[in-house]
PDB file of C-alpha atoms in Angstrom:
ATOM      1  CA  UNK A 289     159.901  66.085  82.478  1.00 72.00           C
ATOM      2  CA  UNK A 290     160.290  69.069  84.124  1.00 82.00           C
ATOM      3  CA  UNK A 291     160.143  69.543  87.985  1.00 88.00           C
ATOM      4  CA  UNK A 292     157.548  72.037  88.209  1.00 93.00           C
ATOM      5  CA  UNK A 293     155.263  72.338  84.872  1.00 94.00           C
ATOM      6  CA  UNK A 294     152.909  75.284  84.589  1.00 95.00           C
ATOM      7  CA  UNK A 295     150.543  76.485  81.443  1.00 94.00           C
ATOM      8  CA  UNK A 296     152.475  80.166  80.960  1.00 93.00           C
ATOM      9  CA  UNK A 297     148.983  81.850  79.800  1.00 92.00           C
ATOM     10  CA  UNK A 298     148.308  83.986  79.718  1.00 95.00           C
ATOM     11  CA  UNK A 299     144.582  83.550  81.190  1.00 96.00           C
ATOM     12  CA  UNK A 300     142.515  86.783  79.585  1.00 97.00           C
ATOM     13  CA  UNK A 301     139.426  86.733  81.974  1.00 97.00           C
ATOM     14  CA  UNK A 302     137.178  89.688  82.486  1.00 98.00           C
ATOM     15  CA  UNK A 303     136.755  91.479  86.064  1.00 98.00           C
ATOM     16  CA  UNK A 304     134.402  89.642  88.020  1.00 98.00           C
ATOM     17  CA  UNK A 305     135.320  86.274  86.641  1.00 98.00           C
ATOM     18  CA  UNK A 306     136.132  83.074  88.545  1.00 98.00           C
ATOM     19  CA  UNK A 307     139.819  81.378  87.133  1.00 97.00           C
ATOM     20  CA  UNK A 308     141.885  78.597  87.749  1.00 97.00           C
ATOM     21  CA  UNK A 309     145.130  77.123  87.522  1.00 93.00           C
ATOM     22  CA  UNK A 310     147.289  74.308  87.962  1.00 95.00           C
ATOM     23  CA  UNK A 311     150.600  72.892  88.061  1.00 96.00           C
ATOM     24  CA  UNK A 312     151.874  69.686  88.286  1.00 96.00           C
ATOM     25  CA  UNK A 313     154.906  68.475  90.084  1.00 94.00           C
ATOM     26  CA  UNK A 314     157.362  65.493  89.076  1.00 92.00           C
ATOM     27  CA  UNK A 315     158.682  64.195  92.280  1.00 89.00           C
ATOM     28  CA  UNK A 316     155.972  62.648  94.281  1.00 87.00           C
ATOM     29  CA  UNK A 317     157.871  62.878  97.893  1.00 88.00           C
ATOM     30  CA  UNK A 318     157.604  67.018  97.412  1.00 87.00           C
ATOM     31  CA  UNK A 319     156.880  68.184 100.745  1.00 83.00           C
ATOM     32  CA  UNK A 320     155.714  71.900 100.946  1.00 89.00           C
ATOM     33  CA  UNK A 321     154.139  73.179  98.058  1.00 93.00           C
ATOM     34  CA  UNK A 322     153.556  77.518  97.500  1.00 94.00           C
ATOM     35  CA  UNK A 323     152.273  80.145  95.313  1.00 96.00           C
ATOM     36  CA  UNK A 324     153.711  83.548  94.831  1.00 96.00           C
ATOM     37  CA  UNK A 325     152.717  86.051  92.928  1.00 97.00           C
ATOM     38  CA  UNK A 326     154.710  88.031  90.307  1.00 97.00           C
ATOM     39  CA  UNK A 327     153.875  91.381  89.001  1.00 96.00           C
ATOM     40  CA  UNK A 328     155.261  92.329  85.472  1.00 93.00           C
ATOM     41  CA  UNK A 329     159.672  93.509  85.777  1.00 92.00           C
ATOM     42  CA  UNK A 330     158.943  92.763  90.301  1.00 95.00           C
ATOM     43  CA  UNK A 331     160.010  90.812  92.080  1.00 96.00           C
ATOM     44  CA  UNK A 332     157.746  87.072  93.172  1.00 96.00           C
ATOM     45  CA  UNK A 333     156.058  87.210  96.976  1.00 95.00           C
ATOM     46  CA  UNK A 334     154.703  84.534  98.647  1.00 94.00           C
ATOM     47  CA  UNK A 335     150.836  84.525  98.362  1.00 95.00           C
ATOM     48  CA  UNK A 336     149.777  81.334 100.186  1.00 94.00           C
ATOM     49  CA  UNK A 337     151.146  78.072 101.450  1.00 91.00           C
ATOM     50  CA  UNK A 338     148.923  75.031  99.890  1.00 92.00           C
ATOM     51  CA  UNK A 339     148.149  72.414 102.485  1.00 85.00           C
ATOM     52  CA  UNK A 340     147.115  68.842 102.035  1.00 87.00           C
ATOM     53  CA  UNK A 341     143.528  69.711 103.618  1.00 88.00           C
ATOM     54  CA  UNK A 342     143.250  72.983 101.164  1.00 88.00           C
ATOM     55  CA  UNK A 343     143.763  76.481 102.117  1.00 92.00           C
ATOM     56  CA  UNK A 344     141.671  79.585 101.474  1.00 95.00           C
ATOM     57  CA  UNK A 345     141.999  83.204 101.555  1.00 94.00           C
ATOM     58  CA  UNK A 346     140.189  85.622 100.909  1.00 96.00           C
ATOM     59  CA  UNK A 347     139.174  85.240  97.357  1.00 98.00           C
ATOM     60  CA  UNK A 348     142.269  83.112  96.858  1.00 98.00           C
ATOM     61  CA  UNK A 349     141.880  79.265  97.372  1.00 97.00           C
ATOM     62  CA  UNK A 350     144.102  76.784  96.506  1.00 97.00           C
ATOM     63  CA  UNK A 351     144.742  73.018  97.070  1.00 96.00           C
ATOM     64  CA  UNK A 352     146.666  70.131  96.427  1.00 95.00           C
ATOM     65  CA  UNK A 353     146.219  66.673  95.377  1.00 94.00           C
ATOM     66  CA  UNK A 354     148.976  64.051  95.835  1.00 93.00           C
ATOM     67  CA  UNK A 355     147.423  61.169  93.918  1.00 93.00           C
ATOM     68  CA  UNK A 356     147.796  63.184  90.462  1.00 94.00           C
ATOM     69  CA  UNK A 357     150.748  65.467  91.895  1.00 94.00           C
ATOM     70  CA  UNK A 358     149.024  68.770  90.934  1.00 94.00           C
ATOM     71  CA  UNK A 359     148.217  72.296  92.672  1.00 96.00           C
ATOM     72  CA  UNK A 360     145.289  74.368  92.063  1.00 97.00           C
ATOM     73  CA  UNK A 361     145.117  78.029  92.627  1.00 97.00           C
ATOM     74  CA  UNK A 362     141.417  79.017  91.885  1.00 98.00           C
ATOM     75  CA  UNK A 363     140.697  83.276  91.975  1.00 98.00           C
ATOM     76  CA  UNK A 364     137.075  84.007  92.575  1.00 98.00           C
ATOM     77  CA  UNK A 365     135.534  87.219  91.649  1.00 98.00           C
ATOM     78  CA  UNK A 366     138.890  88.870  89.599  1.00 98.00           C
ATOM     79  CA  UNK A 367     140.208  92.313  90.384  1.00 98.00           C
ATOM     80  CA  UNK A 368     142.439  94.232  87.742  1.00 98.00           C
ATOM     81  CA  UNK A 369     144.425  93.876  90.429  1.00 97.00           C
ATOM     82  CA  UNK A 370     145.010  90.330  90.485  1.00 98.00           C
ATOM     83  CA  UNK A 371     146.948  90.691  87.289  1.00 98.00           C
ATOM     84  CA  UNK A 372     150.260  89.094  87.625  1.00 97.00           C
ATOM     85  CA  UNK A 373     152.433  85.947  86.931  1.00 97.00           C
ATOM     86  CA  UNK A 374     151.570  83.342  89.508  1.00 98.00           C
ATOM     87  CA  UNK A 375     154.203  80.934  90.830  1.00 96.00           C
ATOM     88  CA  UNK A 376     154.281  77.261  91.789  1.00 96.00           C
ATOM     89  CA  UNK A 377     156.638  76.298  93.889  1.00 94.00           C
ATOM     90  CA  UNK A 378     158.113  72.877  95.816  1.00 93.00           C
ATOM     91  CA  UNK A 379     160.123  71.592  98.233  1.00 89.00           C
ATOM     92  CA  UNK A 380     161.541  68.266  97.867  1.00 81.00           C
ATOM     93  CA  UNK A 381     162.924  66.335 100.318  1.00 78.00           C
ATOM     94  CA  UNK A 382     166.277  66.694 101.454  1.00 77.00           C
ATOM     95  CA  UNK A 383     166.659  69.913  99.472  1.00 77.00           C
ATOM     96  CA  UNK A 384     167.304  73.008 100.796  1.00 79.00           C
ATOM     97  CA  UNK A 385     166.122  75.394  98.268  1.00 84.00           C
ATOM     98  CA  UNK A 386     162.765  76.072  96.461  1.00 89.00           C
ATOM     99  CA  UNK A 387     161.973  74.578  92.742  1.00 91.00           C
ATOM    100  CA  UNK A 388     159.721  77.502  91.044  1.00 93.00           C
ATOM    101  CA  UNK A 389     157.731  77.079  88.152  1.00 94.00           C
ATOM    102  CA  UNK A 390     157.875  79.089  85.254  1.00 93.00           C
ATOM    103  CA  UNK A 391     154.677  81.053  86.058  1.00 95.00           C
ATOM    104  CA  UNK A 392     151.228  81.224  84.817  1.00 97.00           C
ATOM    105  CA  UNK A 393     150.142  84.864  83.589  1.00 97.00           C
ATOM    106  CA  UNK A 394     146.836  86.217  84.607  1.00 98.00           C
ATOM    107  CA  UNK A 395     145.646  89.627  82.874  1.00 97.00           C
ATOM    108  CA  UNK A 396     142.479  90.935  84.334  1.00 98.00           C
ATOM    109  CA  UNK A 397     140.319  93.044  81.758  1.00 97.00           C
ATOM    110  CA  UNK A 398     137.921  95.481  82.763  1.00 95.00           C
TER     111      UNK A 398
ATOM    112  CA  UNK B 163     162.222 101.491 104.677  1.00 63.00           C
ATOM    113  CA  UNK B 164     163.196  98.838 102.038  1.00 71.00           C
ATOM    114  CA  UNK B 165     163.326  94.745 103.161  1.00 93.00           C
ATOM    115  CA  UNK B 166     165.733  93.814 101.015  1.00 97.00           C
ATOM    116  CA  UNK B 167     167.627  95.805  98.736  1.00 96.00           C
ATOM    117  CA  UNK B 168     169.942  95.493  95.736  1.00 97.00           C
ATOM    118  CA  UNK B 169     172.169  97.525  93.743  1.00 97.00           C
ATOM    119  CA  UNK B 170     172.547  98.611  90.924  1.00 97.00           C
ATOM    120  CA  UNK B 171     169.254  98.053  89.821  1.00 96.00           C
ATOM    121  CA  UNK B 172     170.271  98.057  85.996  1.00 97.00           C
ATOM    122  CA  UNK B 173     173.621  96.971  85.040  1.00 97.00           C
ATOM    123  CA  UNK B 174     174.576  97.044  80.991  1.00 97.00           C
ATOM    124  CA  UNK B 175     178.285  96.038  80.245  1.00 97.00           C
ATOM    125  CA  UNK B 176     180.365  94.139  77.796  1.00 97.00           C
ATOM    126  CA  UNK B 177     181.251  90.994  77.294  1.00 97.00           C
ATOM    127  CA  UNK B 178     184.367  90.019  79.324  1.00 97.00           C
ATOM    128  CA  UNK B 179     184.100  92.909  82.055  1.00 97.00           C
ATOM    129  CA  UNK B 180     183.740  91.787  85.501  1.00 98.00           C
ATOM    130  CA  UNK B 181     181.095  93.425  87.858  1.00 97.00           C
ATOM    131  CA  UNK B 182     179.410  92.962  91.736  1.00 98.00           C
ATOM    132  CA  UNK B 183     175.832  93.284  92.393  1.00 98.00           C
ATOM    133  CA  UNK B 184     174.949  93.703  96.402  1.00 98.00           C
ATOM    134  CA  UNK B 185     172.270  92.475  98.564  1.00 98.00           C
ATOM    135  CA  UNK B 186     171.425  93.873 101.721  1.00 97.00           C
ATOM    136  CA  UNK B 187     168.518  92.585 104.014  1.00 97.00           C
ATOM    137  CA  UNK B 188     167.092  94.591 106.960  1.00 96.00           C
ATOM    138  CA  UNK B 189     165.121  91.917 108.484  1.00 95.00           C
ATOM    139  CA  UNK B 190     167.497  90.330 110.420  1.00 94.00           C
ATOM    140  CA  UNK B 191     166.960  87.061 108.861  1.00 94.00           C
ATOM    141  CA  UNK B 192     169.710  84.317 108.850  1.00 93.00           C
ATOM    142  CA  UNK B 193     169.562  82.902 105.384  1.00 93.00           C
ATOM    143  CA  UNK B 194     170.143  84.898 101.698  1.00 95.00           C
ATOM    144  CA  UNK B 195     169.789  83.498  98.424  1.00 95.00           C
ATOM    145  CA  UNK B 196     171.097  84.641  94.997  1.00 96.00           C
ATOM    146  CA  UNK B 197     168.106  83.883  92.070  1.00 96.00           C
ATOM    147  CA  UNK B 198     168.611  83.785  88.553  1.00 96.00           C
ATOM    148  CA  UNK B 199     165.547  84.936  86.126  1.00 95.00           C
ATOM    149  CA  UNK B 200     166.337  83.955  82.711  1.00 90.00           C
ATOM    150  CA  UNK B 201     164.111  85.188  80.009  1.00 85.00           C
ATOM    151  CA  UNK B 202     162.087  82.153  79.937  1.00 80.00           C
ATOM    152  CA  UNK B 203     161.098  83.381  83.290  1.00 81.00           C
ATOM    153  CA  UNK B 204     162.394  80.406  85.033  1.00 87.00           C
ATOM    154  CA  UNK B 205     163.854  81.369  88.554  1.00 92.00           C
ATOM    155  CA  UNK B 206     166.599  79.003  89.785  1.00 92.00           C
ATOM    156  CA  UNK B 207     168.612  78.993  92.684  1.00 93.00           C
ATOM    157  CA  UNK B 208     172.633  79.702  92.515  1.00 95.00           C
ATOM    158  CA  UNK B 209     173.771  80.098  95.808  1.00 93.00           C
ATOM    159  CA  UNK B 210     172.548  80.227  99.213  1.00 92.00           C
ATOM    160  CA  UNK B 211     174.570  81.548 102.481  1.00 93.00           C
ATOM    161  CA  UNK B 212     172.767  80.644 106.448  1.00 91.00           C
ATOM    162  CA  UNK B 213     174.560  82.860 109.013  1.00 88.00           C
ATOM    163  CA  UNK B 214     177.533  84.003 106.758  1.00 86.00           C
ATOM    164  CA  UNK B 215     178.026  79.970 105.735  1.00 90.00           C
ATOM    165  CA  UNK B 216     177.546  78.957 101.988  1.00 90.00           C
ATOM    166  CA  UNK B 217     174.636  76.263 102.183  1.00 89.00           C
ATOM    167  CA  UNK B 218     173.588  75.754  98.628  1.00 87.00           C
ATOM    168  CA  UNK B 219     176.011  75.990  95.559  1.00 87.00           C
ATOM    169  CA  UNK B 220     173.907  74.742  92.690  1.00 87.00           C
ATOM    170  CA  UNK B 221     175.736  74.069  89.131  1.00 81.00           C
ATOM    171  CA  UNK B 222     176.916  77.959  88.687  1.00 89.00           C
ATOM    172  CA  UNK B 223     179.723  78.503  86.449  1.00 91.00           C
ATOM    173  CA  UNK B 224     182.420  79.434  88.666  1.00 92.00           C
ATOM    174  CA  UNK B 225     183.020  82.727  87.000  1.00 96.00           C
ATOM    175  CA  UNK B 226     180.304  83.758  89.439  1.00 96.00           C
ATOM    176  CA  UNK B 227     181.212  84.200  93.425  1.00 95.00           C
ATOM    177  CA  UNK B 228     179.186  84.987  96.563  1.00 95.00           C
ATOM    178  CA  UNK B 229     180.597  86.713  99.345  1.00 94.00           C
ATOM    179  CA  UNK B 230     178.423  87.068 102.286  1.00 94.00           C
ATOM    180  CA  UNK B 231     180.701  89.556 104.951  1.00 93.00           C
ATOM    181  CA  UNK B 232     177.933  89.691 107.382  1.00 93.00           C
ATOM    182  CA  UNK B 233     174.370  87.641 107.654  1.00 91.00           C
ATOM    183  CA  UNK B 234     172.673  90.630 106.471  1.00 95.00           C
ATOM    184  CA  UNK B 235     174.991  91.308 103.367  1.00 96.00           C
ATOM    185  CA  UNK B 236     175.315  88.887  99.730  1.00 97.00           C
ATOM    186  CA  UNK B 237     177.077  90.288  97.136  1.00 97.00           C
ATOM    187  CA  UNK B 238     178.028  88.208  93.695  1.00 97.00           C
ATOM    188  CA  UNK B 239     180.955  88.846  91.504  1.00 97.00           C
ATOM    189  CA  UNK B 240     180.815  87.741  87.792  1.00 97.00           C
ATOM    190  CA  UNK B 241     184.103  87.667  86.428  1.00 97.00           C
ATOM    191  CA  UNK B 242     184.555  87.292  82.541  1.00 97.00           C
ATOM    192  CA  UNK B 243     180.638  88.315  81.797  1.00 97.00           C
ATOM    193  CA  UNK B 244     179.184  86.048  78.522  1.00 97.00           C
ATOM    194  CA  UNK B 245     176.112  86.897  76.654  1.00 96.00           C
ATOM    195  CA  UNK B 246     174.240  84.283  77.976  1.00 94.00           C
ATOM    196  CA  UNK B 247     174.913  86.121  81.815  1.00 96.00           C
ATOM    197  CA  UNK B 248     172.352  88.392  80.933  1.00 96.00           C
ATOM    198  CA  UNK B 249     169.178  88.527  82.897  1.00 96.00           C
ATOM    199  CA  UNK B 250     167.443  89.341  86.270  1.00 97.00           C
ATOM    200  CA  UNK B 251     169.007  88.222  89.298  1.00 98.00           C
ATOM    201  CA  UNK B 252     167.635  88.487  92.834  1.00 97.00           C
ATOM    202  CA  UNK B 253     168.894  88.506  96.028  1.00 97.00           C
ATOM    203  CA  UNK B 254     166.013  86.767  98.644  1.00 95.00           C
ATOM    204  CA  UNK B 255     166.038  86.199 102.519  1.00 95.00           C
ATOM    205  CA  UNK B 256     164.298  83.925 104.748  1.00 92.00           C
ATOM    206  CA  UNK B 257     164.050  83.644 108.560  1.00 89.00           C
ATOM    207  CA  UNK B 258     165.486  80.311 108.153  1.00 81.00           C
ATOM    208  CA  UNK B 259     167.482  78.014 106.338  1.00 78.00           C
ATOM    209  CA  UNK B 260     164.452  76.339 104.537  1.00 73.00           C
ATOM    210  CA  UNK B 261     162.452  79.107 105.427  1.00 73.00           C
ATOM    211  CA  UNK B 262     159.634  79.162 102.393  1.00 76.00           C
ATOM    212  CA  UNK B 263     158.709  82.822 102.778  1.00 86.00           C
ATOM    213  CA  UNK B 264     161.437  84.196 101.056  1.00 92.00           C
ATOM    214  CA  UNK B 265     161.832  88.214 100.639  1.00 93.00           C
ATOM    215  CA  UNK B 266     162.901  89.402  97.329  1.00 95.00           C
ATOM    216  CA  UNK B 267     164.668  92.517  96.765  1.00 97.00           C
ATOM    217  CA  UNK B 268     163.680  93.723  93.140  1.00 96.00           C
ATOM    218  CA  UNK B 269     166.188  92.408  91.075  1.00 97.00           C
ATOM    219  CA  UNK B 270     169.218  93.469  89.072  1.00 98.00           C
ATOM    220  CA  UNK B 271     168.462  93.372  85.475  1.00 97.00           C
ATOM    221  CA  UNK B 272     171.653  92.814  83.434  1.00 97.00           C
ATOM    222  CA  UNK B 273     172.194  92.984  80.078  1.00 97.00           C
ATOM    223  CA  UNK B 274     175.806  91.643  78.129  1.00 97.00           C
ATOM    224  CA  UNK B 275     176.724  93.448  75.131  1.00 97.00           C
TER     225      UNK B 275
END
């Protein structure tokens, strides 16, 4: 099982719409938990942390559930804009670097 | 005024040159990372350097080799380059060792002919 599993997408959603995704993570002691954003041959920046009592921003709002070991990132009201490969990323314990998952793509149609 | 910055930005050689890609980061954070982006899009750490020390070594053949001179500078050498060397590779800072905002600079795509 992988350490960070993502569906790669690509979500086609019209402008306007409301989309979600998640990811699930394999080691349940995973401490910090992130999404960045990806735009097509770019490089990934961090678009929000993901804390245990949910975080939202802006339009962006994402959350996490230990039980199940999952993230959520859920976009409300889609911009063209918001088209992009969207990262999941852990931190284990006792680990210095980041594990990123392979990315869920998100095209925006108008 | 760039963050963090890499060059070359496209780098297409043959198989068995050697080559350097550099890093520089203007932020005057302590820790750099090298990434590798394979075509599957997976990004996975190689190396990591905190303050000019080497913190992370992850299984990298050792045909590649990070040299940081100064905290702000991480340059890799690939010696002996292989087909399957080819594909984006990012330099990153963060504040921190641990730090999870990490800066990207916008990659070196290299191709292995």
């Amino acid at each position: 099982r992988k350490e960070v599993e993502q569906d790669p997408g690509p979500f086609n959603v019209p402008e306007g719409a409301t989309v979600a995704f998640n990811c699930t993570y394999s080691n349940s002691a995973s401490q910090s938990f992130f999404w960045y954003r990806q735009d097509c041959r770019k490089e990934p920046k961090l678009l929000m942390s993901v804390y245990s009592s949910g975080n939202e921003d802006g339009r962006f709002t994402a959350q996490l559930n230990r039980a199940s070991q999952y993230i959520s990132l859920l976009i409300r009201d889609s911009k063209l804009s918001d088209s992009a490969t969207y990262l999941c990323v852990v931190k284990k314990p006792g680990r210095r670097a980041l594990t990123f998952g392979s990315g869920t793509r998100l095209q925006v149609q108008p | 005024d760039t963050a963090v910055s890499q060059t070359p930005k496209y780098l297409v050689t043959q198989m068995g040159n050697d080559k350097s890609i550099k890093c520089e980061q203007n932020l005057g954070h302590d820790t750099m990372y090298w990434y590798k982006q394979d075509s599957k899009k997976f990004l996975k750490i190689m190396f990591s350097y905190n303050n000019k020390e080497l913190i992370i070594n992850e299984t990298v053949p050792n045909r590649f080799s990070p040299k940081s001179p100064d905290k702000a500078h991480l340059n890799l050498h690939i010696n002996s380059l292989e087909l399957g060397d080819s594909a984006v590779y990012f330099c990153a800072s963060s504040l921190r060792q641990g730090g999870y905002e990490q800066y990207f600079g916008p990659g070196t795509r290299l191709t292995v002919t």
